[in-house]
């Protein structure tokens, strides 16, 4: 079942959108968005808190706390139900279209009566949007592309949603008597950015009790198919989960087979055929005699085929077999290689935890260093001032080394303006230990303008990292259009790192860009972009994306010792080297 916190987060986010659609009260909508982030980042179980305790969570005032308490008492929130009733469901569906937020959806509904995705497409094709302020030909093009993305998403879910569900299921099945091993496989094990269905694998001598327990899980809304070898359910959130049970002796072959990808497995089976062998989920067999050769571990299966074990994130038939045969598989970066996190936020801007809370959580993760990078003033909604930032710097300096000896770096996340400029003059920027620069607006610039914008930011001697480079939000906002090869050349030339942003709806830069940028010698930072204590753990998704991009630890600047990192951050000599 979803965590109570996740359920409340979804309701508060929905209500924020509904407020925008019904009243246009941007301030109130932002309050509910902030509260949604706060409850998502709260480490305990909200359902165990009373109204007074809920009000202790940053961003949760009396009104919101009362609504949360109402949800746990009634199973719903009256004002949310009332707001839903005032808006046709089709209008709410419009907000799911990438590039179309609730404000524009409200304009389309109130001014043109558009209340469904199909009606929007018809209106674009008949050019009815062009009389609306802010809806020109370029907007129409972006909306049609967004509709296409929405229609082709096919009910796929983000990596974090699939991971939480998989861990819940495997945790329950692993506790059953007779279960020798249990894990998830498929595209989730390969860290694909979205997941269409879950594959769960169990090793047990008797599949019957395992299948029965799986069918009876309280998260199952429907049993699609059931048998001794495979059972499929659909969860209450609509995601299909396939369970396969194999004998313990077949574990390695089954894990290799069901991890995929299909293209990778075809190439592996071709090697088996050429060697007079047959590979299936039950093992590697001699074709002539039918004798089982190996099956217990993946390593044995690959070794018998003349290959080293290939890490799952590489199994996409993108050159991994050729690299394996040459002995050139990368030693992939791991979560435990990270010595620190270089992009995080506090409640000084849009985070929901205090500086001290974030530092304590970072130290508990064993980090040697940690950067606080709250937003700069050009993101006006965050109301940053020079005085606030300087006061935070003073506090950071005072707290340095006080959390288990962890070094604390004072940084900021700058905004890359439409012309490539950033917040604050050079003399103010020089006081930061670290500057991340990111695009937060003007997402629809031309390819040439966007490329110049990013290159100029990389050339800024005070910008160390380009954050979430393409600005995409998976399923909601497409990436900006740029000549990324030119951007990568600029990053390599200036010594500017690219961020692998670990938020599951970003994973930006994506794996294809990582592989391309590596060819230019670009360095990377795998960052959580945490806005709460709980967000710090998201860094594992960034690591998975980095692995899909074939990154090694030495190519990631926050795996380096602090001395080496500081040398990379030096100004201006590091840029001139």
Coordinates of C-alpha atoms in Angstrom, one line a residue:
X1 CA 0.0 0.0 0.0
X2 CA 1.2 3.6 -0.5
X3 CA 2.6 5.3 2.5
X4 CA 0.1 7.6 4.2
X5 CA 2.5 10.4 3.6
X6 CA 2.5 9.8 -0.1
X7 CA -1.3 9.7 -0.2
X8 CA -1.5 13.1 1.6
X9 CA 1.2 14.5 -0.7
X10 CA -0.8 13.6 -3.8
X11 CA -4.0 15.1 -2.3
X12 CA -2.3 18.4 -1.4
X13 CA -0.7 18.7 -4.8
X14 CA -4.0 18.0 -6.5
X15 CA -5.7 20.6 -4.4
X16 CA -3.0 23.1 -5.3
X17 CA -3.7 22.5 -9.0
X18 CA -7.5 22.7 -8.3
X19 CA -7.0 26.1 -6.5
X20 CA -5.2 27.4 -9.6
X21 CA -8.0 26.1 -11.8
X22 CA -10.9 27.4 -9.7
X23 CA -9.7 30.6 -8.0
X24 CA -6.4 31.5 -9.5
X25 CA -5.0 32.1 -6.0
X26 CA -1.3 31.6 -6.7
X27 CA -0.2 32.3 -3.1
X28 CA -2.6 29.8 -1.6
X29 CA -1.7 27.2 -4.3
X30 CA 2.0 27.6 -3.5
X31 CA 1.3 27.1 0.2
X32 CA -0.3 23.7 -0.5
X33 CA 2.6 22.8 -2.9
X34 CA 5.1 23.6 -0.1
X35 CA 3.0 21.6 2.4
X36 CA 3.0 18.6 -0.1
X37 CA 6.8 18.7 -0.2
X38 CA 6.9 18.9 3.6
X39 CA 4.7 15.8 4.2
X40 CA 6.5 13.9 1.5
X41 CA 9.8 14.6 3.2
X42 CA 8.6 13.9 6.7
X43 CA 10.3 10.7 8.0
X44 CA 7.6 9.4 10.3
X45 CA 4.0 8.2 9.6
X46 CA 1.6 11.1 9.3
X47 CA -1.4 8.9 10.3
X48 CA 0.1 8.6 13.8
X49 CA 0.1 12.4 14.4
X50 CA -2.7 14.6 15.8
X51 CA -3.5 18.1 14.4
X52 CA -1.1 19.8 16.9
X53 CA 1.8 17.5 16.0
X54 CA 1.1 18.0 12.3
X55 CA 1.5 21.7 12.7
X56 CA 5.0 21.2 13.9
X57 CA 6.0 20.1 10.3
X58 CA 7.4 23.1 8.4
X59 CA 4.9 24.5 5.9
X60 CA 1.9 22.8 7.6
X61 CA -0.3 25.4 9.3
X62 CA -3.5 24.9 11.2
X63 CA -5.8 24.8 8.1
X64 CA -3.7 22.3 6.3
X65 CA -3.2 20.2 9.5
X66 CA -6.9 20.1 10.0
X67 CA -7.4 18.8 6.4
X68 CA -4.8 16.1 6.9
X69 CA -6.5 15.0 10.1
X70 CA -9.8 15.0 8.2
X71 CA -8.4 12.7 5.6
X72 CA -7.2 10.2 8.1
X73 CA -10.6 10.3 9.9
X74 CA -12.9 10.3 6.8
X75 CA -10.7 9.0 4.0
X76 CA -11.3 12.2 2.1
X77 CA -11.0 16.0 2.4
X78 CA -14.2 18.0 1.9
X79 CA -12.7 21.0 0.2
X80 CA -10.8 18.8 -2.2
X81 CA -14.0 16.9 -3.1
X82 CA -15.9 20.2 -3.6
X83 CA -13.1 21.6 -5.8
X84 CA -13.1 18.4 -7.9
X85 CA -16.9 18.8 -8.4
X86 CA -16.4 22.3 -9.8
X87 CA -14.0 21.2 -12.5
X88 CA -14.7 18.6 -15.2
X89 CA -12.4 15.6 -15.0
X90 CA -11.1 16.3 -18.5
X91 CA -9.8 19.7 -17.4
X92 CA -7.8 18.1 -14.6
X93 CA -6.5 15.7 -17.3
X94 CA -5.2 18.7 -19.2
X95 CA -2.8 19.5 -16.4
X96 CA -1.1 16.1 -17.1
X97 CA 0.0 17.3 -20.5
X98 CA 3.7 18.2 -20.5
X99 CA 4.1 22.0 -20.9
X100 CA 0.5 22.7 -19.9
X101 CA 0.2 23.7 -16.2
X102 CA -2.9 24.5 -14.2
X103 CA -2.8 28.2 -15.1
X104 CA -3.0 27.7 -18.8
X105 CA -5.5 24.8 -18.4
X106 CA -7.7 27.2 -16.5
X107 CA -7.5 29.8 -19.3
X108 CA -8.4 27.1 -21.9
X109 CA -11.4 26.0 -19.8
X110 CA -12.8 29.4 -18.9
X111 CA -12.1 31.2 -22.2
X112 CA -12.7 28.4 -24.7
X113 CA -14.6 25.8 -22.8
X114 CA -12.0 23.2 -23.5
X115 CA -12.5 20.3 -21.0
X116 CA -10.6 17.3 -22.5
X117 CA -7.4 16.4 -24.3
X118 CA -9.3 15.7 -27.5
X119 CA -11.0 19.1 -27.4
X120 CA -7.6 20.7 -27.0
X121 CA -6.2 19.0 -30.0
X122 CA -9.3 20.0 -32.1
X123 CA -8.9 23.6 -30.9
X124 CA -5.2 23.7 -31.9
X125 CA -5.9 22.2 -35.3
X126 CA -8.6 24.8 -35.9
X127 CA -6.3 27.6 -34.7
X128 CA -8.7 28.7 -32.0
X129 CA -5.9 29.2 -29.4
X130 CA -4.1 31.9 -31.3
X131 CA -6.4 34.7 -30.0
X132 CA -5.4 33.8 -26.4
X133 CA -2.6 35.7 -24.7
X134 CA 0.5 33.4 -24.4
X135 CA -0.8 30.8 -26.9
X136 CA 1.1 31.3 -30.1
X137 CA 2.2 28.8 -32.8
X138 CA 5.2 27.7 -30.8
X139 CA 2.9 27.0 -27.8
X140 CA 0.6 25.0 -30.0
X141 CA 3.5 22.9 -31.3
X142 CA 4.7 22.2 -27.7
X143 CA 1.2 21.3 -26.6
X144 CA 0.8 18.8 -29.5
X145 CA 4.1 17.3 -28.6
X146 CA 3.0 17.1 -24.9
X147 CA -0.2 15.4 -25.9
X148 CA 1.8 12.8 -27.9
X149 CA 4.0 12.2 -24.9
X150 CA 1.0 11.8 -22.6
X151 CA -0.7 9.3 -25.0
X152 CA 2.4 7.2 -25.5
X153 CA 3.3 7.0 -21.8
X154 CA 1.2 3.9 -21.5
X155 CA 0.7 4.0 -17.8
X156 CA 4.4 3.9 -17.0
X157 CA 5.5 5.0 -13.6
X158 CA 8.6 6.8 -12.3
X159 CA 11.6 4.9 -11.0
X160 CA 11.0 5.8 -7.4
X161 CA 7.4 4.7 -7.4
X162 CA 8.3 1.3 -8.9
X163 CA 11.2 0.9 -6.5
X164 CA 9.1 1.5 -3.4
X165 CA 6.5 -1.0 -4.6
X166 CA 9.1 -3.6 -5.6
X167 CA 10.8 -3.3 -2.2
X168 CA 7.5 -3.7 -0.4
X169 CA 6.6 -6.8 -2.4
X170 CA 10.0 -8.4 -2.2
X171 CA 10.2 -7.7 1.5
X172 CA 6.9 -9.5 2.2
X173 CA 7.7 -12.5 -0.1
X174 CA 11.2 -12.8 1.3
X175 CA 9.7 -13.4 4.8
X176 CA 7.7 -16.4 3.6
X177 CA 8.8 -19.9 4.7
X178 CA 10.6 -21.8 1.9
X179 CA 11.7 -18.7 0.0
X180 CA 15.4 -19.0 -0.6
X181 CA 15.9 -15.8 -2.5
X182 CA 13.7 -12.9 -3.8
X183 CA 14.4 -9.8 -5.8
X184 CA 13.1 -7.6 -8.6
X185 CA 14.3 -8.0 -12.1
X186 CA 13.3 -6.5 -15.5
X187 CA 13.7 -2.8 -16.4
X188 CA 13.7 -1.8 -12.8
X189 CA 16.9 -3.7 -12.1
X190 CA 18.4 -2.0 -15.2
X191 CA 17.4 1.4 -13.7
X192 CA 15.2 2.5 -16.7
X193 CA 13.8 5.9 -16.0
X194 CA 10.2 4.8 -16.3
X195 CA 8.7 1.3 -15.6
X196 CA 5.8 -0.3 -17.4
X197 CA 5.4 -3.3 -15.2
X198 CA 7.3 -5.0 -12.3
X199 CA 9.1 -8.3 -12.6
X200 CA 9.6 -10.2 -9.3
X201 CA 11.7 -13.3 -9.0
X202 CA 11.6 -15.9 -6.2
X203 CA 13.7 -19.0 -5.7
X204 CA 11.7 -21.7 -3.9
X205 CA 11.3 -25.5 -4.1
X206 CA 7.5 -25.2 -3.9
X207 CA 5.8 -22.3 -5.8
X208 CA 2.3 -23.0 -4.6
X209 CA 2.4 -21.2 -1.2
X210 CA 4.4 -18.3 -2.7
X211 CA 1.9 -17.8 -5.4
X212 CA -1.0 -17.9 -2.9
X213 CA 0.6 -15.3 -0.7
X214 CA 1.3 -13.1 -3.7
X215 CA -2.4 -13.2 -4.8
X216 CA -3.5 -12.3 -1.3
X217 CA -1.4 -9.2 -1.0
X218 CA -3.5 -6.3 0.1
X219 CA -2.1 -4.1 -2.6
X220 CA -3.6 -6.4 -5.3
X221 CA -6.7 -5.0 -7.0
X222 CA -7.0 -7.8 -9.6
X223 CA -5.4 -11.2 -10.3
X224 CA -4.8 -11.1 -14.1
X225 CA -3.4 -14.7 -14.4
X226 CA -2.3 -17.4 -12.0
X227 CA -0.2 -20.5 -12.3
X228 CA 2.6 -22.5 -10.7
X229 CA 5.3 -20.7 -12.7
X230 CA 3.9 -17.2 -13.1
X231 CA 1.2 -15.1 -11.5
X232 CA 0.3 -11.6 -12.5
X233 CA -1.6 -9.0 -10.5
X234 CA -2.7 -5.5 -11.0
X235 CA -2.1 -3.2 -8.1
X236 CA -4.6 -0.5 -6.9
X237 CA -2.5 2.1 -8.6
X238 CA -2.8 0.2 -11.9
X239 CA 0.7 -1.2 -12.2
X240 CA 1.1 -4.8 -13.3
X241 CA 3.4 -7.1 -11.2
X242 CA 4.6 -10.4 -12.6
X243 CA 5.9 -13.0 -10.2
X244 CA 7.9 -16.0 -11.3
X245 CA 9.1 -18.8 -9.0
X246 CA 12.0 -21.0 -10.1
X247 CA 14.0 -23.7 -8.3
X248 CA 16.9 -22.4 -6.3
X249 CA 19.3 -24.2 -8.6
X250 CA 18.0 -22.1 -11.6
X251 CA 18.4 -18.8 -9.8
X252 CA 21.3 -17.3 -11.8
X253 CA 19.9 -18.3 -15.2
X254 CA 16.5 -17.0 -14.3
X255 CA 17.8 -13.7 -13.0
X256 CA 19.8 -13.1 -16.1
X257 CA 16.9 -14.0 -18.3
X258 CA 14.2 -11.9 -16.6
X259 CA 16.5 -8.9 -16.1
X260 CA 16.8 -8.4 -19.9
X261 CA 16.8 -6.3 -21.9
X262 CA 15.5 -8.4 -24.8
X263 CA 18.1 -7.0 -27.1
X264 CA 20.9 -7.9 -24.7
X265 CA 19.5 -11.4 -24.1
X266 CA 19.3 -12.1 -27.8
X267 CA 23.0 -11.3 -28.2
X268 CA 23.8 -13.5 -25.2
X269 CA 21.7 -16.4 -26.6
X270 CA 23.5 -16.1 -30.0
X271 CA 26.8 -16.7 -28.2
X272 CA 25.3 -19.7 -26.6
X273 CA 24.1 -21.1 -29.9
X274 CA 27.5 -20.7 -31.5
X275 CA 29.0 -22.6 -28.6
X276 CA 26.5 -25.5 -29.0
X277 CA 24.6 -24.5 -25.9
X278 CA 21.0 -23.4 -25.1
X279 CA 20.3 -20.7 -22.6
X280 CA 16.9 -20.4 -20.9
X281 CA 15.5 -19.2 -17.6
X282 CA 16.3 -22.7 -16.1
X283 CA 20.0 -22.8 -17.1
X284 CA 22.6 -23.2 -19.7
X285 CA 22.4 -26.6 -21.4
X286 CA 24.4 -28.7 -23.8
X287 CA 22.3 -28.9 -27.0
X288 CA 23.3 -32.4 -27.9
X289 CA 23.1 -34.1 -24.5
X290 CA 20.7 -31.9 -22.7
X291 CA 23.1 -31.8 -19.8
X292 CA 22.8 -28.8 -17.5
X293 CA 26.1 -26.9 -17.6
X294 CA 25.5 -23.9 -15.2
X295 CA 22.5 -22.1 -13.7
X296 CA 23.0 -21.1 -10.1
X297 CA 24.6 -17.7 -10.5
X298 CA 24.7 -15.0 -13.2
X299 CA 28.5 -14.9 -13.0
X300 CA 28.6 -18.6 -13.9
X301 CA 26.3 -18.2 -16.9
X302 CA 28.3 -15.3 -18.3
X303 CA 31.6 -16.9 -17.6
X304 CA 30.7 -20.1 -19.5
X305 CA 29.9 -18.0 -22.5
X306 CA 33.3 -16.3 -22.3
X307 CA 32.1 -13.1 -20.8
X308 CA 32.6 -11.3 -17.5
X309 CA 29.5 -10.5 -15.5
X310 CA 27.8 -7.5 -17.0
X311 CA 26.1 -5.1 -14.6
X312 CA 22.4 -4.8 -15.2
X313 CA 22.3 -1.1 -16.1
X314 CA 24.6 -1.8 -19.0
X315 CA 22.4 -4.6 -20.5
X316 CA 20.8 -2.6 -23.3
X317 CA 22.8 -3.9 -26.3
X318 CA 24.7 -0.6 -26.6
X319 CA 28.2 -2.0 -26.9
X320 CA 28.4 -3.8 -23.6
X321 CA 29.2 -7.2 -25.1
X322 CA 31.9 -5.8 -27.3
X323 CA 33.4 -4.0 -24.4
X324 CA 33.2 -7.1 -22.2
X325 CA 35.1 -9.1 -24.9
X326 CA 37.8 -6.5 -25.0
X327 CA 38.1 -6.4 -21.3
X328 CA 36.9 -2.8 -21.2
X329 CA 33.7 -2.8 -19.2
X330 CA 33.8 0.2 -16.9
X331 CA 34.1 -0.1 -13.1
X332 CA 30.8 1.6 -12.5
X333 CA 30.3 4.3 -9.9
X334 CA 28.4 3.1 -6.8
X335 CA 26.4 4.9 -4.2
X336 CA 29.0 4.0 -1.5
X337 CA 31.7 5.8 -3.7
X338 CA 30.0 9.2 -3.1
X339 CA 31.8 11.3 -0.5
X340 CA 29.3 14.1 -0.5
X341 CA 26.3 15.8 -2.1
X342 CA 26.7 19.1 -4.0
X343 CA 23.2 20.3 -4.6
X344 CA 20.7 20.5 -1.7
X345 CA 18.2 23.0 -0.3
X346 CA 16.9 24.1 3.1
X347 CA 13.8 25.9 4.3
X348 CA 15.5 29.2 3.6
X349 CA 14.1 28.8 0.1
X350 CA 11.9 25.9 -1.1
X351 CA 13.2 23.1 1.1
X352 CA 11.2 21.9 4.1
X353 CA 13.9 21.1 6.6
X354 CA 16.2 23.4 8.5
X355 CA 19.9 23.7 7.8
X356 CA 20.7 21.8 10.9
X357 CA 18.3 19.0 10.1
X358 CA 19.8 18.5 6.6
X359 CA 23.3 18.5 8.0
X360 CA 22.5 15.9 10.6
X361 CA 20.9 13.7 8.0
X362 CA 23.9 14.1 5.6
X363 CA 26.3 13.2 8.4
X364 CA 24.3 10.1 9.2
X365 CA 24.8 9.0 5.6
X366 CA 28.5 9.1 6.2
X367 CA 29.3 12.0 4.0
X368 CA 32.7 13.6 4.3
X369 CA 31.4 16.9 2.8
X370 CA 28.1 18.5 2.0
X371 CA 27.1 21.5 0.0
X372 CA 24.1 23.7 0.9
X373 CA 22.9 25.4 -2.4
X374 CA 19.7 27.4 -1.8
X375 CA 18.2 29.3 -4.6
X376 CA 19.4 32.7 -5.7
X377 CA 17.3 35.9 -6.1
X378 CA 16.5 35.7 -9.8
X379 CA 14.0 32.9 -8.9
X380 CA 11.9 35.6 -7.5
X381 CA 9.3 33.3 -5.9
X382 CA 11.9 32.2 -3.4
X383 CA 12.5 35.8 -2.1
X384 CA 16.2 35.4 -1.6
X385 CA 18.2 38.5 -0.6
X386 CA 21.9 39.2 -0.2
X387 CA 21.4 39.6 3.5
X388 CA 19.7 36.2 3.9
X389 CA 22.4 34.4 1.9
X390 CA 25.2 36.1 3.8
X391 CA 23.6 35.2 7.1
X392 CA 23.3 31.6 6.0
X393 CA 27.0 31.6 5.0
X394 CA 27.9 32.7 8.5
X395 CA 25.8 29.9 10.0
X396 CA 27.3 27.4 7.6
X397 CA 30.8 28.4 8.6
X398 CA 29.9 28.1 12.3
X399 CA 28.5 24.6 11.7
X400 CA 31.4 23.3 9.6
X401 CA 32.9 20.1 11.1
X402 CA 30.3 20.0 13.9
X403 CA 28.5 17.1 12.5
X404 CA 30.9 14.2 12.8
X405 CA 33.7 16.2 11.3
X406 CA 31.8 16.6 8.0
X407 CA 32.9 19.6 6.0
X408 CA 30.1 22.0 5.0
X409 CA 30.3 24.0 1.8
X410 CA 28.3 27.1 1.2
X411 CA 26.9 27.3 -2.3
X412 CA 23.9 28.4 -4.3
X413 CA 21.8 27.3 -7.2
X414 CA 21.9 30.1 -9.7
X415 CA 19.3 30.7 -12.4
X416 CA 20.5 30.7 -16.0
X417 CA 18.7 33.6 -17.5
X418 CA 17.4 33.6 -21.1
X419 CA 20.7 35.2 -22.2
X420 CA 22.9 32.9 -20.2
X421 CA 23.6 35.4 -17.3
X422 CA 23.3 34.3 -13.7
X423 CA 22.3 35.9 -10.4
X424 CA 24.7 38.3 -8.6
X425 CA 27.8 40.1 -9.7
X426 CA 31.2 38.3 -9.9
X427 CA 32.4 39.8 -6.6
X428 CA 29.4 38.3 -4.7
X429 CA 29.7 34.9 -6.5
X430 CA 33.4 34.7 -5.5
X431 CA 32.3 34.2 -1.9
X432 CA 30.7 30.9 -2.5
X433 CA 32.5 27.6 -2.3
X434 CA 30.3 26.1 -5.1
X435 CA 27.8 27.4 -7.6
X436 CA 25.3 25.2 -9.5
X437 CA 23.6 26.9 -12.4
X438 CA 20.3 25.7 -13.8
X439 CA 17.5 26.6 -16.2
X440 CA 14.3 27.4 -14.5
X441 CA 12.4 29.4 -17.2
X442 CA 12.2 30.2 -20.9
X443 CA 12.1 26.5 -21.8
X444 CA 10.9 27.1 -25.4
X445 CA 13.8 29.2 -26.7
X446 CA 15.1 28.3 -30.1
X447 CA 17.8 25.7 -30.4
X448 CA 20.5 28.3 -31.2
X449 CA 19.5 30.6 -28.4
X450 CA 19.4 27.8 -25.9
X451 CA 22.8 26.5 -26.9
X452 CA 24.3 30.0 -26.6
X453 CA 22.6 30.4 -23.2
X454 CA 24.1 27.2 -21.8
X455 CA 27.5 27.7 -23.3
X456 CA 27.7 31.2 -21.8
X457 CA 26.7 29.8 -18.4
X458 CA 29.5 27.1 -18.7
X459 CA 32.0 29.8 -19.5
X460 CA 31.1 31.8 -16.4
X461 CA 34.2 31.4 -14.2
X462 CA 32.0 31.2 -11.1
X463 CA 29.8 28.4 -12.3
X464 CA 31.1 24.9 -11.3
X465 CA 28.2 22.7 -12.2
X466 CA 25.3 22.9 -14.7
X467 CA 22.3 21.6 -12.9
X468 CA 19.5 19.4 -14.4
X469 CA 20.8 20.4 -17.8
X470 CA 17.7 19.8 -20.0
X471 CA 15.1 21.0 -17.6
X472 CA 12.9 18.1 -18.3
X473 CA 10.3 16.7 -15.9
X474 CA 9.5 13.2 -17.0
X475 CA 5.9 13.0 -18.1
X476 CA 5.2 16.7 -17.5
X477 CA 7.8 18.9 -19.3
X478 CA 9.9 18.0 -22.3
X479 CA 13.6 18.8 -22.4
X480 CA 14.9 22.1 -23.8
X481 CA 16.2 22.0 -27.3
X482 CA 20.0 22.6 -27.7
X483 CA 23.1 21.5 -29.5
X484 CA 24.3 19.5 -26.5
X485 CA 27.5 18.4 -28.3
X486 CA 28.4 22.1 -28.3
X487 CA 27.5 22.4 -24.7
X488 CA 29.6 19.4 -23.8
X489 CA 32.6 20.9 -25.6
X490 CA 32.1 24.0 -23.6
X491 CA 32.0 22.1 -20.3
X492 CA 35.1 20.2 -21.2
X493 CA 36.9 23.4 -22.2
X494 CA 36.0 25.3 -19.1
X495 CA 36.1 22.6 -16.5
X496 CA 32.4 22.8 -15.8
X497 CA 30.8 19.6 -14.4
X498 CA 27.4 18.3 -15.5
X499 CA 24.9 17.3 -12.9
X500 CA 23.2 13.9 -12.8
X501 CA 20.1 15.1 -10.9
X502 CA 18.7 12.3 -8.9
X503 CA 15.0 13.4 -8.6
X504 CA 13.0 10.6 -10.2
X505 CA 11.1 12.9 -12.4
X506 CA 14.3 14.5 -13.7
X507 CA 17.2 12.0 -13.9
X508 CA 18.9 14.8 -15.8
X509 CA 21.2 14.5 -17.6
X510 CA 20.0 11.3 -18.9
X511 CA 22.1 8.2 -19.8
X512 CA 22.5 9.0 -23.5
X513 CA 23.8 12.5 -22.7
X514 CA 26.2 11.0 -20.1
X515 CA 27.8 8.7 -22.7
X516 CA 28.1 11.5 -25.2
X517 CA 29.6 14.0 -22.8
X518 CA 32.1 11.4 -21.5
X519 CA 33.6 11.4 -25.0
X520 CA 34.6 15.0 -24.6
X521 CA 36.1 14.4 -21.2
X522 CA 33.4 16.1 -19.2
X523 CA 33.2 15.5 -15.4
X524 CA 30.0 14.9 -13.5
X525 CA 28.4 15.5 -10.1
X526 CA 25.7 13.0 -8.9
X527 CA 23.4 15.2 -6.7
X528 CA 20.2 14.6 -4.8
X529 CA 18.8 18.1 -5.3
X530 CA 17.2 17.3 -1.9
X531 CA 14.5 19.5 -0.6
X532 CA 13.9 17.4 2.5
X533 CA 15.8 14.9 4.7
X534 CA 14.0 12.0 2.9
X535 CA 15.1 13.3 -0.5
X536 CA 18.8 12.6 0.3
X537 CA 18.2 8.9 -0.3
X538 CA 17.1 9.7 -3.9
X539 CA 20.7 9.9 -4.9
X540 CA 20.6 6.1 -5.6
X541 CA 18.5 6.9 -8.7
X542 CA 21.1 9.3 -9.9
X543 CA 23.7 6.6 -9.4
X544 CA 21.6 4.2 -11.4
X545 CA 21.4 6.7 -14.2
X546 CA 25.1 7.3 -14.0
X547 CA 25.7 3.6 -14.3
X548 CA 23.5 3.4 -17.4
X549 CA 25.7 6.2 -18.8
X550 CA 28.8 4.0 -18.1
X551 CA 30.3 6.4 -15.5
X552 CA 33.2 5.4 -13.3
X553 CA 33.8 6.9 -9.9
X554 CA 36.8 8.9 -11.1
X555 CA 34.6 10.8 -13.5
X556 CA 32.3 12.0 -10.7
X557 CA 33.7 14.9 -8.7
X558 CA 31.8 14.2 -5.5
X559 CA 33.6 10.8 -5.2
X560 CA 36.9 12.7 -4.9
X561 CA 38.6 13.6 -1.6
X562 CA 37.8 17.2 -0.5
X563 CA 41.3 18.4 -1.5
X564 CA 40.9 17.3 -5.1
X565 CA 37.4 18.7 -5.2
X566 CA 38.5 22.1 -3.9
X567 CA 41.2 22.2 -6.6
X568 CA 38.6 21.6 -9.2
X569 CA 36.6 24.4 -7.7
X570 CA 39.4 26.9 -7.7
X571 CA 39.0 30.2 -9.4
X572 CA 40.2 31.3 -11.9
X573 CA 43.2 29.1 -12.3
X574 CA 41.2 25.9 -12.7
X575 CA 39.4 27.4 -15.7
X576 CA 42.6 28.5 -17.3
X577 CA 44.4 25.2 -16.9

